[in-house]
Short mmCIF file of C-alpha atoms and ligand atoms in Angstrom, two decimals:
data_model
loop_
_atom_site.label_atom_id
_atom_site.label_comp_id
_atom_site.label_asym_id
_atom_site.label_seq_id
_atom_site.Cartn_x
_atom_site.Cartn_y
_atom_site.Cartn_z
CA MET M 1184 224.04 74.25 219.12
CA ARG M 1185 227.12 74.56 217.00
CA ILE M 1186 226.20 76.22 213.72
CA ILE M 1187 228.17 77.39 210.71
CA MET M 1188 226.85 80.24 208.54
CA LEU M 1189 227.94 79.58 204.99
CA GLY M 1190 227.37 81.75 201.94
CA PRO M 1191 229.02 84.36 199.71
CA PRO M 1192 229.99 87.83 200.96
CA GLY M 1193 226.93 90.02 201.37
CA ALA M 1194 224.46 87.16 201.67
CA GLY M 1195 223.55 88.21 205.21
CA LYS M 1196 225.50 85.74 207.32
CA GLY M 1197 226.52 88.27 210.01
CA THR M 1198 223.04 89.85 210.20
CA GLN M 1199 221.42 86.50 210.73
CA ALA M 1200 224.16 85.11 212.91
CA VAL M 1201 223.63 87.91 215.49
CA LYS M 1202 219.92 87.11 215.72
CA LEU M 1203 220.50 83.37 216.02
CA ALA M 1204 223.21 83.87 218.63
CA GLU M 1205 220.84 86.01 220.75
CA ARG M 1206 218.09 83.45 220.50
CA LEU M 1207 220.30 80.47 221.34
CA LYS M 1208 222.38 82.40 223.88
CA VAL M 1209 225.67 81.37 222.34
CA PRO M 1210 228.43 83.65 220.99
CA HIS M 1211 228.52 84.93 217.42
CA ILE M 1212 232.03 84.21 216.23
CA SER M 1213 232.94 86.12 213.09
CA THR M 1214 236.52 85.61 211.81
CA GLY M 1215 236.15 88.76 209.69
CA ASP M 1216 235.25 90.81 212.83
CA ILE M 1217 238.20 89.32 214.77
CA LEU M 1218 240.57 90.10 211.90
CA ARG M 1219 239.27 93.66 211.44
CA ARG M 1220 239.74 94.29 215.12
CA ASN M 1221 243.34 93.13 214.86
CA VAL M 1222 243.86 95.38 211.81
CA ALA M 1223 242.47 98.38 213.74
CA LYS M 1224 244.69 97.66 216.72
CA LYS M 1225 247.70 97.12 214.43
CA THR M 1226 248.56 93.82 216.06
CA LYS M 1227 251.10 91.48 214.42
CA LEU M 1228 248.20 89.34 213.18
CA GLY M 1229 246.37 92.40 211.86
CA GLN M 1230 249.42 93.71 210.03
CA HIS M 1231 249.87 90.33 208.41
CA ALA M 1232 246.20 89.93 207.44
CA GLN M 1233 245.54 93.45 206.14
CA LYS M 1234 246.95 93.11 202.62
CA TYR M 1235 244.92 89.92 201.93
CA MET M 1236 241.75 91.46 203.27
CA ALA M 1237 242.14 94.68 201.29
CA ALA M 1238 242.63 92.61 198.13
CA GLY M 1239 239.59 90.41 198.73
CA LYS M 1240 241.79 87.29 199.17
CA LEU M 1241 241.80 84.76 201.98
CA VAL M 1242 244.17 85.27 204.85
CA PRO M 1243 246.54 82.29 205.04
CA ASP M 1244 245.10 79.18 206.64
CA ASP M 1245 247.66 78.74 209.39
CA VAL M 1246 246.93 82.14 210.83
CA VAL M 1247 243.17 81.93 210.61
CA ILE M 1248 242.96 78.36 211.91
CA GLU M 1249 245.09 79.15 214.96
CA MET M 1250 243.08 82.35 215.62
CA THR M 1251 239.74 80.46 215.39
CA ALA M 1252 240.92 77.44 217.45
CA LYS M 1253 241.89 79.86 220.19
CA ARG M 1254 238.49 81.61 220.10
CA LEU M 1255 236.57 78.28 220.13
CA LYS M 1256 238.43 77.24 223.30
CA GLU M 1257 237.16 80.28 225.26
CA PRO M 1258 234.62 79.36 227.98
CA ASP M 1259 231.61 81.08 226.33
CA ALA M 1260 231.91 78.78 223.26
CA LYS M 1261 231.52 75.66 225.37
CA ARG M 1262 227.76 75.69 225.10
CA GLY M 1263 227.81 76.30 221.35
CA PHE M 1264 228.42 79.05 218.83
CA ILE M 1265 227.39 80.56 215.53
CA LEU M 1266 230.47 80.54 213.36
CA ASP M 1267 230.42 83.17 210.64
CA GLY M 1268 233.13 83.34 207.96
CA PHE M 1269 234.91 80.14 208.91
CA PRO M 1270 235.65 77.68 207.40
CA ARG M 1271 236.32 79.21 204.01
CA ASN M 1272 238.06 76.33 202.27
CA LEU M 1273 238.51 72.58 202.68
CA ALA M 1274 241.74 72.90 204.71
CA GLN M 1275 239.87 75.03 207.25
CA ALA M 1276 236.90 72.64 207.28
CA THR M 1277 239.22 69.72 207.99
CA ALA M 1278 240.89 71.67 210.85
CA LEU M 1279 237.40 72.48 212.27
CA ASP M 1280 236.54 68.80 212.25
CA GLY M 1281 239.28 68.33 214.83
CA LEU M 1282 238.04 71.24 216.97
CA ALA M 1283 234.29 70.85 217.27
CA GLU M 1284 231.34 68.75 216.28
CA ILE M 1285 229.01 70.79 214.06
CA ASP M 1286 225.24 70.39 214.30
CA ALA M 1287 224.20 72.26 211.16
CA VAL M 1288 225.45 74.42 208.31
CA VAL M 1289 223.14 77.18 207.13
CA ASN M 1290 223.88 77.90 203.51
CA LEU M 1291 222.57 81.32 202.45
CA PHE M 1292 222.34 81.76 198.72
CA LEU M 1293 221.54 84.93 196.66
CA ASP M 1294 221.86 86.26 193.14
CA PRO M 1295 225.39 87.75 192.58
CA GLU M 1296 224.14 91.23 191.65
CA ASP M 1297 222.07 91.37 194.90
CA LEU M 1298 225.27 90.37 196.79
CA VAL M 1299 227.08 93.37 195.23
CA LYS M 1300 224.25 95.72 196.18
CA ARG M 1301 224.22 94.43 199.79
CA SER M 1302 227.98 94.75 200.29
CA THR M 1303 228.37 98.16 198.58
CA GLY M 1304 225.55 99.64 200.71
CA ARG M 1305 226.86 98.10 203.97
CA TRP M 1306 227.89 100.30 206.87
CA VAL M 1307 229.37 98.81 210.07
CA CYS M 1308 230.09 99.94 213.60
CA PRO M 1309 233.86 99.75 214.34
CA ASN M 1310 233.12 99.66 218.04
CA CYS M 1311 230.41 96.95 218.41
CA ASP M 1312 230.38 95.34 214.94
CA ALA M 1313 226.69 96.11 214.32
CA VAL M 1314 225.82 95.95 210.60
CA TYR M 1315 223.61 98.35 208.66
CA HIS M 1316 222.61 98.95 205.03
CA VAL M 1317 222.11 102.44 203.63
CA LEU M 1318 218.81 101.47 201.95
CA THR M 1319 217.50 98.24 203.44
CA ASN M 1320 218.61 98.44 207.08
CA PRO M 1321 219.56 101.99 207.99
CA PRO M 1322 220.33 103.16 211.56
CA LYS M 1323 217.73 105.36 213.24
CA ARG M 1324 220.13 108.33 213.15
CA ARG M 1325 222.13 108.76 209.98
CA GLY M 1326 225.76 107.70 210.47
CA VAL M 1327 225.28 106.67 214.12
CA CYS M 1328 225.17 103.13 215.50
CA ASP M 1329 221.79 102.34 217.16
CA LYS M 1330 223.46 100.02 219.68
CA CYS M 1331 226.43 101.98 220.98
CA GLY M 1332 226.23 105.47 219.46
CA SER M 1333 229.61 105.31 217.67
CA ALA M 1334 230.06 106.75 214.19
CA ILE M 1335 229.56 103.98 211.62
CA ILE M 1336 231.87 103.44 208.66
CA GLN M 1337 232.15 101.65 205.31
CA ARG M 1338 234.53 98.70 205.08
CA GLU M 1339 237.64 99.12 202.87
CA ASP M 1340 236.82 95.88 201.13
CA ASP M 1341 233.20 96.86 200.33
CA LYS M 1342 234.23 98.88 197.30
CA GLU M 1343 232.59 97.32 194.28
CA GLU M 1344 235.82 96.12 192.64
CA VAL M 1345 236.98 94.32 195.81
CA VAL M 1346 233.45 92.95 196.43
CA ARG M 1347 233.56 91.31 193.00
CA THR M 1348 237.00 89.76 193.81
CA ARG M 1349 235.61 88.48 197.13
CA ILE M 1350 232.72 86.82 195.32
CA ARG M 1351 235.21 85.13 192.94
CA THR M 1352 237.28 84.02 195.93
CA TYR M 1353 234.11 82.55 197.41
CA ASP M 1354 233.28 80.73 194.19
CA ASP M 1355 236.79 79.31 193.77
CA GLN M 1356 237.63 78.35 197.34
CA THR M 1357 234.58 78.37 199.62
CA ALA M 1358 231.77 77.05 197.37
CA PRO M 1359 233.24 73.50 197.47
CA LEU M 1360 232.24 73.39 201.14
CA VAL M 1361 228.60 73.18 200.07
CA ALA M 1362 229.15 69.67 198.73
CA HIS M 1363 231.45 68.85 201.63
CA TYR M 1364 228.76 69.55 204.23
CA LYS M 1365 225.96 68.11 202.07
CA GLY M 1366 227.88 64.89 202.06
CA LYS M 1367 227.90 64.96 205.88
CA GLY M 1368 224.14 65.55 205.97
CA LEU M 1369 224.54 68.94 207.69
CA LEU M 1370 223.66 71.39 204.92
CA ARG M 1371 220.50 73.51 205.32
CA ASP M 1372 219.91 75.69 202.17
CA VAL M 1373 218.25 79.03 202.75
CA TYR M 1374 217.25 81.54 200.10
CA ALA M 1375 218.59 84.89 201.43
CA SER M 1376 216.38 87.25 199.41
CA GLY M 1377 213.56 89.16 201.15
CA HIS M 1378 213.31 91.06 204.40
CA ILE M 1379 215.79 90.25 207.25
CA ALA M 1380 212.87 88.90 209.35
CA GLU M 1381 211.70 86.67 206.47
CA VAL M 1382 215.14 85.15 206.04
CA GLN M 1383 215.37 84.66 209.79
CA HIS M 1384 212.11 82.82 209.70
CA ARG M 1385 213.39 80.48 206.96
CA ILE M 1386 216.54 79.77 209.00
CA LEU M 1387 214.59 78.95 212.15
CA GLU M 1388 212.41 76.63 210.09
CA VAL M 1389 215.31 74.65 208.55
CA LEU M 1390 216.94 74.41 211.98
CA ARG M 1391 213.59 73.34 213.48
CA LEU M 1392 213.81 76.04 216.15
P1 ADP G 1289 227.66 88.80 205.21
O1 ADP G 1289 227.99 88.62 206.68
O2 ADP G 1289 227.15 87.55 204.55
O3 ADP G 1289 228.80 89.41 204.39
P2 ADP G 1289 225.92 90.95 206.17
O4 ADP G 1289 225.08 90.27 207.21
O5 ADP G 1289 226.97 91.86 206.60
O6 ADP G 1289 226.48 89.85 205.14
O7 ADP G 1289 224.91 91.70 205.21
C1 ADP G 1289 225.35 92.40 204.08
C2 ADP G 1289 224.59 93.74 203.93
O8 ADP G 1289 223.21 93.43 203.53
C3 ADP G 1289 224.44 94.56 205.16
O9 ADP G 1289 224.49 95.92 204.78
C4 ADP G 1289 223.10 94.14 205.76
O10 ADP G 1289 222.51 95.23 206.50
C5 ADP G 1289 222.29 93.89 204.53
N1 ADP G 1289 221.30 92.79 204.64
C6 ADP G 1289 221.48 91.63 205.32
N2 ADP G 1289 220.33 90.88 205.21
C7 ADP G 1289 219.48 91.55 204.40
C8 ADP G 1289 218.19 91.28 203.86
N3 ADP G 1289 217.49 90.14 204.18
N4 ADP G 1289 217.63 92.24 203.09
C9 ADP G 1289 218.25 93.38 202.81
N5 ADP G 1289 219.48 93.67 203.27
C10 ADP G 1289 220.11 92.79 204.03
P1 AMP G 1290 234.12 88.75 206.18
O1 AMP G 1290 233.96 89.76 207.30
O2 AMP G 1290 233.67 87.39 206.57
O3 AMP G 1290 233.50 89.28 204.92
O4 AMP G 1290 235.69 88.63 205.96
C1 AMP G 1290 236.46 89.76 205.51
C2 AMP G 1290 237.84 89.31 205.04
O5 AMP G 1290 238.55 88.71 206.14
C3 AMP G 1290 237.84 88.23 203.94
O6 AMP G 1290 237.67 88.77 202.64
C4 AMP G 1290 239.19 87.59 204.18
O7 AMP G 1290 240.25 88.37 203.68
C5 AMP G 1290 239.30 87.62 205.71
N1 AMP G 1290 238.77 86.36 206.34
C6 AMP G 1290 237.69 86.27 207.17
N2 AMP G 1290 237.53 85.01 207.52
C7 AMP G 1290 238.49 84.29 206.92
C8 AMP G 1290 238.87 82.88 206.84
N3 AMP G 1290 238.10 81.99 207.52
N4 AMP G 1290 239.89 82.51 206.09
C9 AMP G 1290 240.63 83.44 205.44
N5 AMP G 1290 240.35 84.75 205.44
C10 AMP G 1290 239.33 85.17 206.14
#
């Protein structure tokens, strides 16, 4: 299946995408993860993207579309994928139309103050991209990734001020995609409050899995 995870920052897209990808045996493709990796490695792409990411703004379309198109052409994405963080505006959605046929768009929605709590409490593994939350989803050993044992870190853009800018960026530029995919009959709304397992159950239900 080819699935898009849509929803504001902190809704739980990445957390749910990983589970869905494992279940469907398809790759989890997160444009945020790919960009952060490029920033860490100081590639040309990373150096270009960094200032937009740090400010909570979208990285320019040409860069992100080219990067995603390349990733979707890799062999493991032939059988399907869970796309997380792309598309983020109508130009990207139009570009994606030319790259792949999408089966469903899971639209996670949550109260804005809950979004802020989720993002400001988030810790991530810079090595394997695992995601934790200091209160709701802590690792077994404090500060250490369960999956690979690396030291986990907080994202630069998870400071409250930047989180609020990212939510505004979502409202202005990404939220119109809800109507776009509803019009195509692909939208599956899922309330993202409650335990991770509960949200997962709702997602499996709307996807009839
Ligand atoms: P997104 O990819 O939409 O930005 P994440 O999947 O990274 O969101 O989740 C944001 C934060 O919220 C993380 O710290 C994650 O551990 C936590 N989280 C995700 N889903 C839930 C949930 N259902 N209940 C509580 N915390 C959650
Ligand atoms: P995320 O990990 O999805 O929260 O993304 C983190 C940041 O990466 C965003 O705030 C953007 O700056 C950038 N980013 C990720 N995906 C995209 C995209 N599809 N288009 C533009 N910028 C993106």
